[in-house]
Coordinates of C-alpha atoms and ligand atoms in Angstrom, one line a residue:
X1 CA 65.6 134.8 108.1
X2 CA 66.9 131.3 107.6
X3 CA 69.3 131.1 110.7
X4 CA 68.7 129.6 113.9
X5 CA 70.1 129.1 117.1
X6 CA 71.1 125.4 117.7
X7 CA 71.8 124.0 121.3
X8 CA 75.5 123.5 122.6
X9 CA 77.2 121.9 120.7
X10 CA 75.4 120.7 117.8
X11 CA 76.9 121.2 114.7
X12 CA 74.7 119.7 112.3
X13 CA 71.0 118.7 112.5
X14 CA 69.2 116.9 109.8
X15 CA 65.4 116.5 110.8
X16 CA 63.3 114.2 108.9
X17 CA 64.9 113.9 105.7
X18 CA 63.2 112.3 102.8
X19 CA 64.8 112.1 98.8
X20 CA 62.9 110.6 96.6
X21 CA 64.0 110.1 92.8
X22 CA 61.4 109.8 90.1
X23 CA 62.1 106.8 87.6
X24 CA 60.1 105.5 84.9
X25 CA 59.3 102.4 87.1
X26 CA 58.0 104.6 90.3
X27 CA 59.0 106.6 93.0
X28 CA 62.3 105.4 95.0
X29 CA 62.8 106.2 98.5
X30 CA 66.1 106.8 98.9
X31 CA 66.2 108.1 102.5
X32 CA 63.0 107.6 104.2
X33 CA 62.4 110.0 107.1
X34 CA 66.6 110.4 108.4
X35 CA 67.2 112.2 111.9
X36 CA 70.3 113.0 113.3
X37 CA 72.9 115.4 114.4
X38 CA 76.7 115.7 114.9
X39 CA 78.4 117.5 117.4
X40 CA 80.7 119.5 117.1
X41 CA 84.6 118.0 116.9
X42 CA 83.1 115.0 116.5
X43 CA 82.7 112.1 114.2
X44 CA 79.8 110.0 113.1
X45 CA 80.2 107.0 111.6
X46 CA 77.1 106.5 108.8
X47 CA 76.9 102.8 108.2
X48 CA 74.7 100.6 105.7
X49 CA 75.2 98.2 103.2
X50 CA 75.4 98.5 99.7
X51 CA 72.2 100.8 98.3
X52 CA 70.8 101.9 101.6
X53 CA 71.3 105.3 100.3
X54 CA 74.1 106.3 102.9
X55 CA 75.6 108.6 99.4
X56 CA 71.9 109.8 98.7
X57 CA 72.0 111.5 102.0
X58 CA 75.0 113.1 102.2
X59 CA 74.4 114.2 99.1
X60 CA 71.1 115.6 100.3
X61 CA 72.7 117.1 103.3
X62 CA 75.5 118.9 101.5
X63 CA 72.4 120.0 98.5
X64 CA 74.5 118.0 95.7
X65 CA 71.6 116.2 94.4
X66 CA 70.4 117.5 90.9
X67 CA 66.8 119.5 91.3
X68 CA 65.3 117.3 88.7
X69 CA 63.4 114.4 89.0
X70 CA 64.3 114.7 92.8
X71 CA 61.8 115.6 95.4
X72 CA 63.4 116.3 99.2
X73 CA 61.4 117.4 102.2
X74 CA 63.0 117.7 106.0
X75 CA 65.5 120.2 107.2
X76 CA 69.1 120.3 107.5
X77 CA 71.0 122.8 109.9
X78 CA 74.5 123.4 109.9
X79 CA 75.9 126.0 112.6
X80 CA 72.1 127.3 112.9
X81 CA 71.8 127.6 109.4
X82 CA 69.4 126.3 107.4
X83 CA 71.3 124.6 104.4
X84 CA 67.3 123.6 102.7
X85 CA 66.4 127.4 101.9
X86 CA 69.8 128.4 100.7
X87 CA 69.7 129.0 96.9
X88 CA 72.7 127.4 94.6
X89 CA 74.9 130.7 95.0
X90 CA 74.6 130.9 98.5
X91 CA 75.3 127.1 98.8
X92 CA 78.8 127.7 97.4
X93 CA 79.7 130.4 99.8
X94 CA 79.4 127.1 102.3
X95 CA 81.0 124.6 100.1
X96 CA 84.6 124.2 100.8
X97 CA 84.4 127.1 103.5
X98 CA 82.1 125.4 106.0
X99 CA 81.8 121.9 104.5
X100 CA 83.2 119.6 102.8
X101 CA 83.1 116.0 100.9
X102 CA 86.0 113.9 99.9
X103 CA 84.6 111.3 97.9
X104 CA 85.2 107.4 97.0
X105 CA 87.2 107.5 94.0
X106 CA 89.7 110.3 94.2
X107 CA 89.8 110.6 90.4
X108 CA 86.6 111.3 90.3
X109 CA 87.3 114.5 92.5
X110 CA 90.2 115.4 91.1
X111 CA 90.7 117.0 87.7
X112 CA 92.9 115.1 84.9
X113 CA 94.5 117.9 83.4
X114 CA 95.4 120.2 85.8
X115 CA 98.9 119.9 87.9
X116 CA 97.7 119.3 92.0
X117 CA 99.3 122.7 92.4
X118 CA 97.0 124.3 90.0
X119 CA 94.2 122.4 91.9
X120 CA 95.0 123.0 95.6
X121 CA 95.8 126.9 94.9
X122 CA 92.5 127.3 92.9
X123 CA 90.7 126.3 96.1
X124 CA 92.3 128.3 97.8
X125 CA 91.8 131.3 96.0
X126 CA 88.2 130.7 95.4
X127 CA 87.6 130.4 98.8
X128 CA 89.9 132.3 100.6
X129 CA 91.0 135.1 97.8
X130 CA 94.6 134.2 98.5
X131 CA 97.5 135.6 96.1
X132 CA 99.3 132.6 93.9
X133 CA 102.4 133.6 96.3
X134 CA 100.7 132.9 99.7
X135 CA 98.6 130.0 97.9
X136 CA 101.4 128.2 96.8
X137 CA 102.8 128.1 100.4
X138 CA 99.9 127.0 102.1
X139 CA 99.4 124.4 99.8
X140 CA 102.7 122.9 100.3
X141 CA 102.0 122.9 103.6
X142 CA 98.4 121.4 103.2
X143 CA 100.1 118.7 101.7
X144 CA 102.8 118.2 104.0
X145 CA 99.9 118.1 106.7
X146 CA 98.5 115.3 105.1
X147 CA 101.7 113.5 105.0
X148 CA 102.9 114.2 100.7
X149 CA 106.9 113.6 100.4
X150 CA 108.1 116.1 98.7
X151 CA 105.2 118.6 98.2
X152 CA 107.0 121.4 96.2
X153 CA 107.4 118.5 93.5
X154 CA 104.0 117.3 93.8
X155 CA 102.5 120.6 93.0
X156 CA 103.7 120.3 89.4
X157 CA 102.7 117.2 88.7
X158 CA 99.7 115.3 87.2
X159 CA 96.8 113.0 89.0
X160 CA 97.8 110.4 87.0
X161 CA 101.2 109.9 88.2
X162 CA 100.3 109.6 91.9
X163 CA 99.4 106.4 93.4
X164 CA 95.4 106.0 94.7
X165 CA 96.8 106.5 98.2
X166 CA 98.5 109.9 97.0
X167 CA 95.7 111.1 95.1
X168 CA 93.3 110.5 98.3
X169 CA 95.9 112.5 100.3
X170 CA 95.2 115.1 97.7
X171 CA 91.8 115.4 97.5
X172 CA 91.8 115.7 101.6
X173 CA 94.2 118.4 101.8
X174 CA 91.6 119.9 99.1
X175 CA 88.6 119.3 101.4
X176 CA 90.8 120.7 104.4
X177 CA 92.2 124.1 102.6
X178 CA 89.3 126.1 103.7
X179 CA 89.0 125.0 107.3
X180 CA 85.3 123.2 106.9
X181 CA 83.7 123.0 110.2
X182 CA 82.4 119.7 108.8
X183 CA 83.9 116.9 106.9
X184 CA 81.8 114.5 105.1
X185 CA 83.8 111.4 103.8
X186 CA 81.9 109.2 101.5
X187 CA 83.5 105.7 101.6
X188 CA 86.9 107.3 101.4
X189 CA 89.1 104.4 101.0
X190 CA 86.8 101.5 99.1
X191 CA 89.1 102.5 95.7
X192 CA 92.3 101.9 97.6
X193 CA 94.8 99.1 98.3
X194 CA 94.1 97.5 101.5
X195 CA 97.2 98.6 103.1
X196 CA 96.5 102.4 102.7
X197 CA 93.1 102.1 103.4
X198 CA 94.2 102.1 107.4
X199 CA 96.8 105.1 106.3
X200 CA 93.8 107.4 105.0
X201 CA 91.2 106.5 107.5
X202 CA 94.3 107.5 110.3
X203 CA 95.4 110.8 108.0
X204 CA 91.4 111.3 108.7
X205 CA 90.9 110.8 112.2
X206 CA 94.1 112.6 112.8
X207 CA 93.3 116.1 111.3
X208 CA 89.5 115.5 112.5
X209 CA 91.2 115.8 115.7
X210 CA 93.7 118.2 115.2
X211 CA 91.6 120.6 114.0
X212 CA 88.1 119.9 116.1
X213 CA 86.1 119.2 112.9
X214 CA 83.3 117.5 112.5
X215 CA 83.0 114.4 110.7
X216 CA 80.7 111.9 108.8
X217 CA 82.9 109.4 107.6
X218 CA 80.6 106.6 105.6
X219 CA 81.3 103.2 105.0
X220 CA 79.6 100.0 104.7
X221 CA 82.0 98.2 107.3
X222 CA 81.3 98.5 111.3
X223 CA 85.0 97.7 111.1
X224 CA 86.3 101.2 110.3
X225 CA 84.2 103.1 112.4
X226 CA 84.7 101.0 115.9
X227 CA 87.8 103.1 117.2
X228 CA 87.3 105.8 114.7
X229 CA 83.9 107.6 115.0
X230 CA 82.0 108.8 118.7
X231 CA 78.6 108.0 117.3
X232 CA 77.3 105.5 114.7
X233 CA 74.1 105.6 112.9
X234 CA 73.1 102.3 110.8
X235 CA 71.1 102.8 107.7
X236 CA 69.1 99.8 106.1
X237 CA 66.3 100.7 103.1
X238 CA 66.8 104.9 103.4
X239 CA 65.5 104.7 107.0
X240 CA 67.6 104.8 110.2
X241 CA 67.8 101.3 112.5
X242 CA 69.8 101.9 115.2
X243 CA 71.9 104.9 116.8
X244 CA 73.9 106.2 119.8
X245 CA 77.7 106.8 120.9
X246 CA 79.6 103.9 119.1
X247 CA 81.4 102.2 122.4
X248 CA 77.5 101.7 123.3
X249 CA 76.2 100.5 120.2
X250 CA 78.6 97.8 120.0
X251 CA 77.9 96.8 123.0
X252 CA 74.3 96.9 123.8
X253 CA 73.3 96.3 120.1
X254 CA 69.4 95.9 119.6
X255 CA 68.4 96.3 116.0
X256 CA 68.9 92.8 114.6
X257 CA 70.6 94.3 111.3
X258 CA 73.5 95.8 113.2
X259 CA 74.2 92.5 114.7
X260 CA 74.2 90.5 111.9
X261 CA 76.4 93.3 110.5
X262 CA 78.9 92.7 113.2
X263 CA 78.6 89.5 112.6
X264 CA 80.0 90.1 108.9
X265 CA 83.1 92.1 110.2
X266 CA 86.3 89.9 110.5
X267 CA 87.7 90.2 114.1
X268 CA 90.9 89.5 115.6
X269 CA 89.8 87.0 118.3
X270 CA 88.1 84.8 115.7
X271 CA 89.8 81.4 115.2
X272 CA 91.6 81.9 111.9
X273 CA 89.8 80.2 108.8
X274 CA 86.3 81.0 110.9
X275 CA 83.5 81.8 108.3
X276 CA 82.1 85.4 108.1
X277 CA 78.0 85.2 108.8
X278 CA 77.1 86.8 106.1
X279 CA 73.5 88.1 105.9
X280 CA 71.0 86.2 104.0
X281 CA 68.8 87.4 101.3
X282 CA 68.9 91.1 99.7
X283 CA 68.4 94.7 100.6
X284 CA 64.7 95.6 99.4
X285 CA 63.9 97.2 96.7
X286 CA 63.0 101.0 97.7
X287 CA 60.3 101.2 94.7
X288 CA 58.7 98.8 97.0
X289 CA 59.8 98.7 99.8
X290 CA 58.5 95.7 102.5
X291 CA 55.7 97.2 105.0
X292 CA 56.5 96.9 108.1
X293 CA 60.0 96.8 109.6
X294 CA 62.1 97.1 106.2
X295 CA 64.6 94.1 107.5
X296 CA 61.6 91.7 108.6
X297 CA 61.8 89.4 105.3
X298 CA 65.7 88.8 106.3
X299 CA 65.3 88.5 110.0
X300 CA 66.2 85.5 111.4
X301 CA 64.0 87.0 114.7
X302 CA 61.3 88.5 112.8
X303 CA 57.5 87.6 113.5
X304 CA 54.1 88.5 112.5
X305 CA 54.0 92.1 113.8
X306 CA 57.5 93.0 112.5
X307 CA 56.0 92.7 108.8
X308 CA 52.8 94.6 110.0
X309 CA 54.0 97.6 111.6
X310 CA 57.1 99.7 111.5
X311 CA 58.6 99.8 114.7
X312 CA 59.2 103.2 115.7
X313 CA 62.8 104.7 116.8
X314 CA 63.0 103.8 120.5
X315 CA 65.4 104.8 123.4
X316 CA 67.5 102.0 124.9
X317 CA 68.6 102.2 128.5
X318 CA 71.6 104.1 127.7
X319 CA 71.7 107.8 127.0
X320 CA 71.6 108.9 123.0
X321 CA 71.0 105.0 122.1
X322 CA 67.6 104.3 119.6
X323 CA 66.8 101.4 117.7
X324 CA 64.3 100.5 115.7
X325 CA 62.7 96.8 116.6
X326 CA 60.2 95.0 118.3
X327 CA 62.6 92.2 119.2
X328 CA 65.6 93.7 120.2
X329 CA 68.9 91.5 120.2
X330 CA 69.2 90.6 123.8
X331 CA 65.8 91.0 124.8
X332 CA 63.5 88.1 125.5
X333 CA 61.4 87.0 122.6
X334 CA 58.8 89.3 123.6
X335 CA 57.4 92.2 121.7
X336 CA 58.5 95.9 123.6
X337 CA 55.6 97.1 124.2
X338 CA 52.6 94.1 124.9
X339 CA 49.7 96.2 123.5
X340 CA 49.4 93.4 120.9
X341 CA 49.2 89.7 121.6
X342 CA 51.2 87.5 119.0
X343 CA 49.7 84.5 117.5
X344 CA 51.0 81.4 118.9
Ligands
ATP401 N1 69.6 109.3 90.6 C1 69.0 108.3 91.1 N2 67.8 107.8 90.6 C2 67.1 106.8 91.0 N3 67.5 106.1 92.1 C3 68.7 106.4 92.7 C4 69.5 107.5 92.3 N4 70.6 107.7 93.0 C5 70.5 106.7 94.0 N5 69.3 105.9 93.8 C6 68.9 104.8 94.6 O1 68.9 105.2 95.9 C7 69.2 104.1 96.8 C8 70.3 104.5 97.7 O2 71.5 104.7 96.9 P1 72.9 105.2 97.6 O3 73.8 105.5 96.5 O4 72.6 106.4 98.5 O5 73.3 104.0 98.4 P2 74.6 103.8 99.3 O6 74.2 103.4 100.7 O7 75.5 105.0 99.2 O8 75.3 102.5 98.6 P3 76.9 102.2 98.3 O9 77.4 101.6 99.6 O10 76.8 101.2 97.2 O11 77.6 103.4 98.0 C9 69.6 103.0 95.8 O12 68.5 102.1 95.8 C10 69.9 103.6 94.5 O13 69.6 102.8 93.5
MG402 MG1 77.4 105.3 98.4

């Protein structure tokens, strides 16, 4: 038996994940011991800079990763199911039924020499065993949902003659044909023009909405997610740092790293021409990674226990908030817990 009865209304669990890839210069930790779950019609925001292996684990979650050279331990639940012990063939009867990915680049997802029609109705046959008659309807109104002029014309045409924007629209009502219970978007708009980036993280929101999905949108920019996602988790070095319902993550931040991420994202009520803080120094290498909290060596609050110990994921005062630091944001420079005494 690999099903299981999950609480309410939790529509995906991920318990203790760990990926770790096998290179000739050592084992790297890509995600380092990830909890977290997303409720049904509701949307997580997964945030992180650059390499903090936000792709690695949606990836893991949605069991894209090659076999190879890639050792994963932990479990991942969607709907009571367990997603770890399916085998390939039975991972496909979920893909595109029950979940879905629409990915960075939509060129990457999308096939060069096949017309959009060819590609929307294939999906839908696959999945749904649809005639080409019914197909083609429901793809034109796929596309209509996701706001394509014209979509009788569109199915006939190429990738390559839509713009970025178009092509993303695409790929979405792809991701959408089958009704997934649970969207994964993995930086979704970095490939596009700034002014359809807003457009396709609305088109998002919009059918997340409209059709009680849930969602994992992913992006390295606390700037997206703030009115777009109920909960955010932050990722720094494969591990999570902070967590909760996004209205009080942004404001009751602890973890250090989310603030000076904040800190990074332009804001309205800035004086204009104010410089960004950006954060100092590097993500760590996770061949290596630091001991102790991972974002010690670039913590402008760090001391001697942060580089000694890892601090452990701890509740904050509000409900569903954790964080991971000794010296939270607007704590007093003392550690959480006084079981050890700091040097002077
Ligand atoms: N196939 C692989 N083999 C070895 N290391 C890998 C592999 N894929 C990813 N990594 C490493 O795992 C870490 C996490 O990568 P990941 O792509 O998940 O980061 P990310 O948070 O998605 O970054 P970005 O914002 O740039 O997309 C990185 O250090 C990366 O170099
Ligand atoms: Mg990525």
């Amino acid at each position: 038996m690999d099903g299981q009865s999950q609480t309410g209304g939790t529509l995906l669990t991920v318990e203790d994940l760990a990926v770790s890839f096998s290179t000739p210069y050592g084992t790297v930790r890509a995600v380092d011991g990830v909890s977290l779950q997303v409720q049904r019609g509701r949307a997580l925001g997964l945030v992180g800079e650059s390499g903090s292996g936000k792709t690695v684990l949606a990836r893991s979650i949605m069991r894209l990763l090659p076999r190879r050279g890639v050792d994963t331990t932990g479990r991942v639940f969607l709907d009571g199911i367990d997603l770890t012990v399916r085998s390939p063939k039975q991972m496909r009867a979920v893909w595109g039924s029950r979940l879905s990915m629409v990915f960075q680049d939509p060129m990457t997802s999308l096939n060069p020499v096949l017309k959009i029609g060819q590609q929307v109705a294939e999906s839908l046959r696959q999945h749904r065993q649809m005639s080409r008659h019914d197909s083609r309807e429901l793809a034109i109104k796929l596309l209509d949902a996701v706001g394509i002029p014209e979509p009788a014309q569109i199915l006939g045409r190429y990738p390559h003659s839509l713009s970025g924007g178009m092509r993303q629209r695409v790929t979405i009502a792809i991701a959408l044909s089958c009704d997934p219970v649970l969207l994964m978007a993995d930086e979704p708009t970095t490939a596009l023009d700034v002014t359809v980036q807003d457009q396709i993280l609305d088109l998002l929101q919009e059918q997340q909405h409209a059709r009680d999905m849930g969602m994992v949108l992913i992006t390295h920019d606390l700037g997206v997610v703030a009115n777009r996602t109920d909960d955010i988790a932050v990722m720094y070095a494969g591990q999570i740092v902070e967590q909760g319902p996004t209205p009080v993550v942004f404001a009751h931040t602890k973890s250090p790293y989310t603030s000076a991420l904040l800190q990074s994202v332009p804001r309205i009520d800035n004086p204009p021409h104010s410089r960004l803080e950006v954060i100092r120094g590097r993500p760590p290498s996770l061949l290596n990674p630091p001991s102790g909290c991972r974002f010690a060596p670039r913590c402008l609050r760090a001391q001697e226990r942060c580089s000694a110990e890892l601090p452990p994921l701890t509740p904050g005062p509000e409900p569903g908030h954790l964080f991971r630091c000794w010296y939270p944001v607007d704590a007093p420079s003392v550690p959480l817990e006084s079981s050890t005494t700091r040097s002077a």
